Coordinates of C-alpha atoms and ligand atoms in Angstrom, one line a residue:
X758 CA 20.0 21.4 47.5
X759 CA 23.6 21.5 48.8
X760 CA 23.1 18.9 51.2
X761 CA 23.2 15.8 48.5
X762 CA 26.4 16.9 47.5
X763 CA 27.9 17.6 50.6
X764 CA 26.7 14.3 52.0
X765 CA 28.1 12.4 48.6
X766 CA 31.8 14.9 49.1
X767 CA 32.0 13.1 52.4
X768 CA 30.8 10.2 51.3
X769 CA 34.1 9.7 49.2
X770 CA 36.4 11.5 51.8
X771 CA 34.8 9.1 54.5
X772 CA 35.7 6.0 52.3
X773 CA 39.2 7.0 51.7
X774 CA 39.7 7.4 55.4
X775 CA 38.3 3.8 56.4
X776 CA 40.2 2.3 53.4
X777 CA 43.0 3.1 54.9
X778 CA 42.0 2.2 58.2
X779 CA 40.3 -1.4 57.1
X780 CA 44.6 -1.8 55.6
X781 CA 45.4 -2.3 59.5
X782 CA 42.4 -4.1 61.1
X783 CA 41.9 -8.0 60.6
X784 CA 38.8 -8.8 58.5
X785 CA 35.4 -8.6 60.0
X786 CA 34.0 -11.8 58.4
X787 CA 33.1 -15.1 60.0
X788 CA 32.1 -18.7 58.9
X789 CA 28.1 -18.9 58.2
X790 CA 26.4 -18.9 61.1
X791 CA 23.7 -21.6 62.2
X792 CA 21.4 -21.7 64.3
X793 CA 20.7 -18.1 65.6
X794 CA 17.2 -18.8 65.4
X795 CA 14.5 -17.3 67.7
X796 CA 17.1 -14.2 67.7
X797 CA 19.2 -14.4 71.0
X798 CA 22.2 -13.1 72.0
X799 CA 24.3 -10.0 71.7
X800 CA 23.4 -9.4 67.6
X801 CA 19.7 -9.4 69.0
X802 CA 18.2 -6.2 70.3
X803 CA 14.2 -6.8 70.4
X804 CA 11.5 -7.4 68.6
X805 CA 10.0 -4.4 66.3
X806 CA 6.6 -3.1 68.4
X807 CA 3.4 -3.9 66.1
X808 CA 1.1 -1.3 65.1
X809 CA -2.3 -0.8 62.9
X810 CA -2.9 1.7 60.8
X811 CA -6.7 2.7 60.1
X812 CA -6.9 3.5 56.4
X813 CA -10.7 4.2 57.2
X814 CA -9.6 7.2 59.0
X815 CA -8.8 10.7 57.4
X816 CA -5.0 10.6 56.3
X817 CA -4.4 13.7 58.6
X818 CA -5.0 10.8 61.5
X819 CA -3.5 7.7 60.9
X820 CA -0.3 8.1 62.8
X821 CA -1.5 9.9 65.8
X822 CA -0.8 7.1 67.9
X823 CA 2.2 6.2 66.7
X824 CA 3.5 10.3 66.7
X825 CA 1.8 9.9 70.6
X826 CA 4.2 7.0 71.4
X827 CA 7.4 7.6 69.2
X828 CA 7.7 11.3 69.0
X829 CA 10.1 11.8 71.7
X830 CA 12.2 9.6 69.5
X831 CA 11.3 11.1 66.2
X832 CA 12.6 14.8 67.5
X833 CA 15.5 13.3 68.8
X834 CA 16.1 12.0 65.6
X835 CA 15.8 15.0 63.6
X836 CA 18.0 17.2 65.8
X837 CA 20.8 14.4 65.1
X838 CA 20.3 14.9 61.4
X839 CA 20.2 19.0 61.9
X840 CA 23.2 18.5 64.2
X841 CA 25.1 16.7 61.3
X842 CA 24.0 18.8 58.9
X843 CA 25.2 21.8 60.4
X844 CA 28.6 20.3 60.9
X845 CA 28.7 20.8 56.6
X846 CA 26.9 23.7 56.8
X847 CA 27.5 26.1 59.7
X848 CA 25.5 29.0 58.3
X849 CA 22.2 27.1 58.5
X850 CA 21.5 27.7 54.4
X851 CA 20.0 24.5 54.1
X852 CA 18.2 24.1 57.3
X853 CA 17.0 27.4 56.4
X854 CA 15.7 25.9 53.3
X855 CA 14.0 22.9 55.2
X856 CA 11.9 25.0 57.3
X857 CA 10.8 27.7 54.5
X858 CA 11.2 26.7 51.4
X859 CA 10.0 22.5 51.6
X860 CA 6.3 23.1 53.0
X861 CA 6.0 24.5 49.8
X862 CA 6.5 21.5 47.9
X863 CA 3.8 19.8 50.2
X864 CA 0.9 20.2 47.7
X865 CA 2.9 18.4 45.0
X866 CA 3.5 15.0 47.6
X867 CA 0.7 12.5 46.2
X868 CA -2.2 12.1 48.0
X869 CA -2.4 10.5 51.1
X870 CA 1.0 11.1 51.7
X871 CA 0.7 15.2 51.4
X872 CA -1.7 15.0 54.4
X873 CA -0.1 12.6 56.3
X874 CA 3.1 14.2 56.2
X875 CA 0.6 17.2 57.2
X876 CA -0.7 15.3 59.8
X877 CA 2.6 13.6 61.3
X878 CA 3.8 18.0 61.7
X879 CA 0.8 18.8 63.4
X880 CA 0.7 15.5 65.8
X881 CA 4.4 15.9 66.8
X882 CA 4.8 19.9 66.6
X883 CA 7.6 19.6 63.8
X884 CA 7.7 22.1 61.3
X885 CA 6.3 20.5 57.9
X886 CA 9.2 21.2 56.2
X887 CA 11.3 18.9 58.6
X888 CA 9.1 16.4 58.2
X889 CA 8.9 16.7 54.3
X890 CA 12.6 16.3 54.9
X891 CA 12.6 13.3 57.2
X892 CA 10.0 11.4 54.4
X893 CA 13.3 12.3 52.1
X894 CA 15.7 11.0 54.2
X895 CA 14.5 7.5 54.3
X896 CA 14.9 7.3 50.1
X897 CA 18.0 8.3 50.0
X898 CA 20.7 5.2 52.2
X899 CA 19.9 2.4 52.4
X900 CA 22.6 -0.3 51.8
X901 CA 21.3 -3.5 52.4
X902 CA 20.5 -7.4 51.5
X903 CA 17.5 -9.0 50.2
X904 CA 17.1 -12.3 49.3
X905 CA 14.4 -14.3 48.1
X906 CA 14.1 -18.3 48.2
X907 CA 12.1 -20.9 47.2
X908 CA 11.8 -24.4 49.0
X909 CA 11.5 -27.9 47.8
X910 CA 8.2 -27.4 48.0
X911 CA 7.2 -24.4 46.4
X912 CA 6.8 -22.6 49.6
X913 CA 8.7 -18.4 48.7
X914 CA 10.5 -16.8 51.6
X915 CA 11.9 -13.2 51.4
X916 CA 14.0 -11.7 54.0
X917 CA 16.2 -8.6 54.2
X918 CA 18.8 -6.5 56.4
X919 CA 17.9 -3.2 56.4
X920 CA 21.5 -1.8 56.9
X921 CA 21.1 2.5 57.3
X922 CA 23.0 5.7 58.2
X923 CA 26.2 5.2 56.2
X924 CA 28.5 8.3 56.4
X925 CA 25.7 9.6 58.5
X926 CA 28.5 10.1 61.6
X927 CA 30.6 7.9 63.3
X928 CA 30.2 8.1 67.2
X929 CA 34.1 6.8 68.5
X930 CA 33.0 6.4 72.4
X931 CA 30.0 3.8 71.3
X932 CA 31.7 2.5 67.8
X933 CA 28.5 3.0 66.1
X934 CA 26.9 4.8 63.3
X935 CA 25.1 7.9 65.2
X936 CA 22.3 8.1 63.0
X937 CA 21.7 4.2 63.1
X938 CA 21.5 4.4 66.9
X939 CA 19.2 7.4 66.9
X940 CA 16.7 5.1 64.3
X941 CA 16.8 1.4 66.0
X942 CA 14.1 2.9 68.6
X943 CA 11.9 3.9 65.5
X944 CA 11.4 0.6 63.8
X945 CA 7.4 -0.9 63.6
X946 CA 5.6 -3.4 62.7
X947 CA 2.8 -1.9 60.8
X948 CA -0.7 -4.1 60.3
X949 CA -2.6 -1.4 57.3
X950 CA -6.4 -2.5 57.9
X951 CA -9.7 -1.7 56.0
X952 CA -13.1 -2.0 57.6
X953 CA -11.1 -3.9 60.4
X954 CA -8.9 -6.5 58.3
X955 CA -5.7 -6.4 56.7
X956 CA -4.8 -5.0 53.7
X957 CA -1.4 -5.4 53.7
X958 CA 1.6 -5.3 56.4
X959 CA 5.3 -3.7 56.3
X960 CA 8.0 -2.5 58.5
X961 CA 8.7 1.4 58.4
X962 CA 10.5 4.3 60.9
X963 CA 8.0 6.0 62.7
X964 CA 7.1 9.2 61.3
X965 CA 7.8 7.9 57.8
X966 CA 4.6 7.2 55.4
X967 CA 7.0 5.5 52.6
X968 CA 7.3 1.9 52.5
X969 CA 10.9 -0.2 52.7
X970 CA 9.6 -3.7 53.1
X971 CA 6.3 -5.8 53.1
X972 CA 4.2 -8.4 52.4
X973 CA 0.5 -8.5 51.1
X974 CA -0.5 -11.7 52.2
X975 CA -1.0 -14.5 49.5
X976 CA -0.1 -12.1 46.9
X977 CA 3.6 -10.9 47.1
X978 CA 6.5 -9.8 49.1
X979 CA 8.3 -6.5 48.4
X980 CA 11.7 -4.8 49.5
X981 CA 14.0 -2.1 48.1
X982 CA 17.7 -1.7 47.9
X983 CA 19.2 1.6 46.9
X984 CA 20.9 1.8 44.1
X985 CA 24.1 4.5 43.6
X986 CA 24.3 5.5 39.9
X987 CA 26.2 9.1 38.8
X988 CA 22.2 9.4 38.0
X989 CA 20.9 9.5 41.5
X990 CA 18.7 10.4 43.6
X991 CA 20.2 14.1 43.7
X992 CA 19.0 15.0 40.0
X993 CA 15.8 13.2 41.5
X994 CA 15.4 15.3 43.8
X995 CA 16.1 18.2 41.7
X996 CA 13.4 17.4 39.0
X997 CA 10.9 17.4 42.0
X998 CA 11.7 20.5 43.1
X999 CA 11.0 22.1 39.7
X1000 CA 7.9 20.0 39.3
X1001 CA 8.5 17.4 37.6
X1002 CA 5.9 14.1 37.9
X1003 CA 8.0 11.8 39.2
X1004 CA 7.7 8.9 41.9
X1005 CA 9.4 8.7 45.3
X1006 CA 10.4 5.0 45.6
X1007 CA 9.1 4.5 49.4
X1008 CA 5.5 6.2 48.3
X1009 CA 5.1 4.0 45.3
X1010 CA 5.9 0.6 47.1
X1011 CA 3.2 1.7 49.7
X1012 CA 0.6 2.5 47.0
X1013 CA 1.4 -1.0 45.3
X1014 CA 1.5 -2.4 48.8
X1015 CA -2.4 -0.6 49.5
X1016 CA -4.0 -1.4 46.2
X1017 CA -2.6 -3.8 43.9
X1018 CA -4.0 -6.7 43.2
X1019 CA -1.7 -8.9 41.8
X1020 CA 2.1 -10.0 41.4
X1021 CA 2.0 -9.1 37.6
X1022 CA 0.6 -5.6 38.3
X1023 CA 2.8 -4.8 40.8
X1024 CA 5.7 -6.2 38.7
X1025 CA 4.3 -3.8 35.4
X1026 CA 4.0 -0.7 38.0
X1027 CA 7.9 -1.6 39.7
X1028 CA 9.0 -1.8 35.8
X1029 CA 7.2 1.5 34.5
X1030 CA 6.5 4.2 36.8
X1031 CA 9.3 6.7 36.8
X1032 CA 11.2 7.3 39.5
X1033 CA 12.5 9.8 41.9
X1034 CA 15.8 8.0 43.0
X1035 CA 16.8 4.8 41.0
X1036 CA 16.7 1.3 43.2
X1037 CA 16.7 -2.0 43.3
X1038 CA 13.4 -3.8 43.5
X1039 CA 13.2 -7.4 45.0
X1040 CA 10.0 -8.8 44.4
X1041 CA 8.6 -12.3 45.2
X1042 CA 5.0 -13.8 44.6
X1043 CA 3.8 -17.9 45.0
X1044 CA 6.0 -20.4 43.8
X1045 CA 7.9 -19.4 40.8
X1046 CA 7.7 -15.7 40.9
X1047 CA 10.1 -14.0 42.1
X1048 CA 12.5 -10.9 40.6
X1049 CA 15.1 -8.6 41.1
X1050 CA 14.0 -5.3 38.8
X1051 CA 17.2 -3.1 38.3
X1052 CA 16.1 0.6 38.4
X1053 CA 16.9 3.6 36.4
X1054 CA 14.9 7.0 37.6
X1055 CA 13.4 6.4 33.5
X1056 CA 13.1 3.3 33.3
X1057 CA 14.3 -0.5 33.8
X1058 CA 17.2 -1.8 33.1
X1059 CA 16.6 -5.4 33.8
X1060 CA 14.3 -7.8 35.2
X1061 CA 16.2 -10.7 36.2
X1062 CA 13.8 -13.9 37.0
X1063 CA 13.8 -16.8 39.7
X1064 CA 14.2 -19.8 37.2
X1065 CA 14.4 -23.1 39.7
X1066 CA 14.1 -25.4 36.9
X1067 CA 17.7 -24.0 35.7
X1068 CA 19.2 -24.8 39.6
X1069 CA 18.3 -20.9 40.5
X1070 CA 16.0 -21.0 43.2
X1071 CA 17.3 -18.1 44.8
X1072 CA 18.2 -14.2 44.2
X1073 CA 20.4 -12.4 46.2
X1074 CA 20.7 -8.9 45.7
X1075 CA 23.1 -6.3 47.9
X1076 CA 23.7 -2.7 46.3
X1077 CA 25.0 -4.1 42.9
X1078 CA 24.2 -4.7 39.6
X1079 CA 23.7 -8.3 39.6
X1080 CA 26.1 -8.7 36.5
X1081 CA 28.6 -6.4 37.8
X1082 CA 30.8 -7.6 40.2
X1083 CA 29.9 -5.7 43.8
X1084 CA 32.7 -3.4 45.2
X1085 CA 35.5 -5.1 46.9
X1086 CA 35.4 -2.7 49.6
X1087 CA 31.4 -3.4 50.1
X1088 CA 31.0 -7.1 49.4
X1089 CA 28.5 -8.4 51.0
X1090 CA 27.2 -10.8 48.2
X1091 CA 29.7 -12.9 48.3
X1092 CA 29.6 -14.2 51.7
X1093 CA 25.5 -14.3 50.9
X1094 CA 25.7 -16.7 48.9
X1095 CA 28.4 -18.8 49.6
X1096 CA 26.4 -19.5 53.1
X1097 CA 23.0 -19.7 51.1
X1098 CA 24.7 -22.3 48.6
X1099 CA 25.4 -24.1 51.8
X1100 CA 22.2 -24.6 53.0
X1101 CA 20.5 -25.8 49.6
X1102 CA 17.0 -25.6 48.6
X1103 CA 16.4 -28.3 50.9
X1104 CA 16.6 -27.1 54.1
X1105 CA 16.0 -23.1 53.4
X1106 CA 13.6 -21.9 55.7
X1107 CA 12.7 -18.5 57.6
X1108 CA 15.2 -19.5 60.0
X1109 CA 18.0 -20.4 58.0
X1110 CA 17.7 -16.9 56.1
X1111 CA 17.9 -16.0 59.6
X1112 CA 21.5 -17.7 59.8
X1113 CA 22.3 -15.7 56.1
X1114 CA 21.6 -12.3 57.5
X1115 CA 23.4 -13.1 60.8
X1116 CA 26.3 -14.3 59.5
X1117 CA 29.2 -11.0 58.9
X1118 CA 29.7 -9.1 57.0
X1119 CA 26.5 -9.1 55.6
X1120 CA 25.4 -8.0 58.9
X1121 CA 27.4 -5.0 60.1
X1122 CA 27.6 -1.4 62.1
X1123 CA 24.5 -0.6 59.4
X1124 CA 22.1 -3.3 60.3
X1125 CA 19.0 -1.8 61.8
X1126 CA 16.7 -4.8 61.0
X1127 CA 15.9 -8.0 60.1
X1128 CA 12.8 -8.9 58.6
X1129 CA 11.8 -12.3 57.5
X1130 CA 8.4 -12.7 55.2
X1131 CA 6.6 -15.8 54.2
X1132 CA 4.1 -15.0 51.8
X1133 CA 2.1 -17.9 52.0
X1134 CA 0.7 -17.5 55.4
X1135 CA 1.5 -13.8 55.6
X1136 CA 4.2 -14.1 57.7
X1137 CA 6.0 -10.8 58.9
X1138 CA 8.7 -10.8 61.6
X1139 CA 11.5 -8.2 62.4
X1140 CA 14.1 -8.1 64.6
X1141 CA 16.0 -5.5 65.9
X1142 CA 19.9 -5.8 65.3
X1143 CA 23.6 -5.0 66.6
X1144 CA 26.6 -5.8 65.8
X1145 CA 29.7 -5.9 68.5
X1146 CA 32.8 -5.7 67.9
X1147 CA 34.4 -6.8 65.6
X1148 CA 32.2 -6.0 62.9
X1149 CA 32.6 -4.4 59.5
X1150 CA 31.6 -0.5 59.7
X1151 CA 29.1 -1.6 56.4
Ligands
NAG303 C1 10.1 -11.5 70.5 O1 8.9 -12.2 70.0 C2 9.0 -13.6 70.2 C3 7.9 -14.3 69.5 O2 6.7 -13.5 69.5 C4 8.9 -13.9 71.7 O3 8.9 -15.3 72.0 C5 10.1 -13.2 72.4 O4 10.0 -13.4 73.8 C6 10.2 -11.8 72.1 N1 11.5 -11.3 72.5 C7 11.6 -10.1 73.2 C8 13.0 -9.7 73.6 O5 10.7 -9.4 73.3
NAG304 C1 1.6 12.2 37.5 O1 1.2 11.7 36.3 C2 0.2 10.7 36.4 C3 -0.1 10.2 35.0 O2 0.1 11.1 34.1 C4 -1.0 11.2 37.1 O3 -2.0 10.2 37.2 C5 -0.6 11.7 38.5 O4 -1.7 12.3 39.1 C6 0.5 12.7 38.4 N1 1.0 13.0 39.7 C7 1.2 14.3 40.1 C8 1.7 14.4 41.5 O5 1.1 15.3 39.4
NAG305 C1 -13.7 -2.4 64.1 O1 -13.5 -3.0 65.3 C2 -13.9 -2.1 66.4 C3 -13.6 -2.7 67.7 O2 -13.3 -4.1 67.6 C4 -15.3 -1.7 66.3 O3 -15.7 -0.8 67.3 C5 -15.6 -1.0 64.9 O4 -16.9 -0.7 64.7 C6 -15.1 -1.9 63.8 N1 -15.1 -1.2 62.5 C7 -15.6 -1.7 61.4 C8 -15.6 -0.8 60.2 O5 -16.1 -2.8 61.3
NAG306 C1 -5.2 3.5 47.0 O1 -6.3 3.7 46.2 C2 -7.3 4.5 46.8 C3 -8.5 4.5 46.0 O2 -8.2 4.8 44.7 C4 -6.7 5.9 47.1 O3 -7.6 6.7 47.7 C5 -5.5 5.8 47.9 O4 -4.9 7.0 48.1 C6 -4.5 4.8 47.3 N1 -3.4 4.6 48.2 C7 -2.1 5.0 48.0 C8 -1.1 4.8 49.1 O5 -1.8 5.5 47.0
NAG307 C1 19.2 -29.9 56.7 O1 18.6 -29.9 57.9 C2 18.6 -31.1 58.6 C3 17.8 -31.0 59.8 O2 17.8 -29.8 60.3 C4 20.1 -31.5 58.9 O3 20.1 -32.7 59.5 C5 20.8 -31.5 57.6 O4 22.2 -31.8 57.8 C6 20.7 -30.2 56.8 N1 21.3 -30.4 55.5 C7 22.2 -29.5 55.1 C8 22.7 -29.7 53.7 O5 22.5 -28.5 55.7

């Protein structure tokens, strides 16, 4: 597929031309916040609408009321991404592609996501292929933060900014990222039940049967960071097209997310399973567990371990390698931590992550959401986000 590469060729050409543009504007950055919590104010814009998903029912009908109540949103979303896409590719060869050539690759999407996908097309009266394409999407930029802390008293918290839509567009007029726009209207809540109780809860884009954050209650936490390696997500994507067994990284955090059973087995699946695009995992379990698994497509590269007895009783992870330094351009860790180091073990909380995530430029143009999980007492809140001006464009 030519679209990767396009979308990376811009990527860099995109960069260049803000470099030289962030030379003339002051910095974006600002003192760590406190006290933004309940979300108020401009960087506040809702919270994310709760929804259940039946896993009783056939997979073909989970999402009919959420295609019922979002689709609207989801086609407007699509013919943003067709719209850009066509800007790279005015002869339609890869949209072209999307409608004909994907449905074909249906049948080799696991189960339940082949049929969902199926029945997500057939509720909202996209072509498969374009929503085969949409599920891709999601894998493929995500820049954001997750942290996860543990308190004096042994209580884990784990929150994250989704931050989405890099390079996806710049819309002057609005000064915003036209793809993130398009997406802020699609963020849930989702409450997955079995015989009427929960099995586990997350936070997803409607139409999309992946998983980018959540929290199976008095087990673990979970979120994913992508990860940019010359090894990415493009060979991935490749290999799947010529068949080979390989995992997409929102579908496997949803099956550990439905049936897993334990921190140590989702830990051993996050570790093993090979993978589609490589990541960042960041996952968190009761007091003491917690980890950051760094993510080759292969294999692991390391696992690096909450260890509060040494002093670390926190791990923050942005886009980076955690022993690499992050990218000067992009650094977001930085100000993280300085803010976290502030508030000490003591007095970290839900809402002091809050304060973290609020604080610039680790929110920025990108932030969709924030979501703040408590695994103790099951604890799932996200809130939608904006960032006026100024603000960093990432
Ligand atoms: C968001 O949810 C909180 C807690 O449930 C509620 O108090 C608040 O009014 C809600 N805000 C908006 C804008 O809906
Ligand atoms: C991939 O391989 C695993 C283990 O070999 C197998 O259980 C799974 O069904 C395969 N998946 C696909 C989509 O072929
Ligand atoms: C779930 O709850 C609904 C309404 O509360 C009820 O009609 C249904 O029978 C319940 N399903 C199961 C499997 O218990
Ligand atoms: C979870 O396990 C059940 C039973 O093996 C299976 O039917 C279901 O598809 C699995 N869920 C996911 C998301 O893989
Ligand atoms: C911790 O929180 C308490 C009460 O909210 C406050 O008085 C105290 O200054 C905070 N300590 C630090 C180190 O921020």
């Amino acid at each position: 597929m030519a679209l990767g590469f396009s979308v990376r060729c811009c990527a860099l050409l995109f960069l260049c031309g803000l470099w030289t543009r962030a030379q003339d504007i002051p910095p974006y950055t600002e003192d760590c916040r406190t006290g933004t919590y309940p979300p108020t104010g401009p960087t506040f814009k809702g919270n994310a609408s709760w929804y259940t998903i039946n896993l009783d029912l056939p997979p073909e009908e989970r999402w009919n009321k959420v295609i019922k109540d979002k689709k609207k949103e989801i086609v407007n979303l699509m013919q943003v991404i067709k719209d850009l896409v066509e800007a790279f590719d005015p002869t339609g060869q890869v949209i072209r592609l999307v409608d004909y050539k994907l449905p074909i690759l249906l049948d080799s999407l696991p189960y339940p996501f082949n049929e969902e996908i199926q029945g997500i097309a057939d509720a909202s009266g996209l072509p498969v292929g374009e929503v085969i394409f949409y599920n891709i999407f999601y894998e493929l930029s995500c820049l954001c933060t997750s942290i996860i802390a543990e308190d004096e008293k042994g209580r884990m918290f784990h929150a994250r900014n989704l931050d989405f839509g890099l390079f996806l567009g710049w819309d002057i007029k609005h000064s915003t990222w036209i793809v993130n726009r398009a997406l802020k209207p699609l963020v849930l809540n989702l409450d997955f039940q079995k015989r009427n109780k929960t099995v586990f809860k997350g936070v997803t884009f409607a139409g999309y049967v992946g998983m980018l954050t959540g929290i199976k209650s008095n087990i673990f936490t979970l979120s994913m960071n992508e990860r940019y390696s010359l090894d990415g997500g493009f060979m991935g994507i490749l290999e799947w097209i010529f068949g080979v067994n390989s995992s997409w990284v929102g579908f496997l955090m949803r099956s550990v997310l439905e049936n897993a059973t334990s921190y140590k087995e989702v830990k051993k699946e996050l570790v093993e399973t090979k993978l589609i695009a490589p990541a960042y995992f960041i996952l968190g379990g009761k007091s003491g567990e917690a980890c950051v698994i760094t993510r080759t497509r292969e294999d692991s590269m390391d696992v690096w371990e909450l260890d509060v007895k040494q002093g670390m009783w926190y791990l923050l992870e942005t886009n980076y390698d955690h022993w690499n330094q992050p990218m000067f351009l992009d650094d977001r860790r930085t100000p993280a931590m300085k803010c976290m180091n502030r508030i000490t073990q003591k007095n970290i909380s839900l809402p002091t992550l809050y304060d973290v995530l609020s604080t610039k430029p680790v929110l920025n143009k990108l932030t969709t959401y924030t979501a703040l999980m408590s695994v103790d007492d099951g604890t799932l809140e996200t809130y939608l986000r904006d960032c006026p001006n100024p603000c960093m464009p990432w």
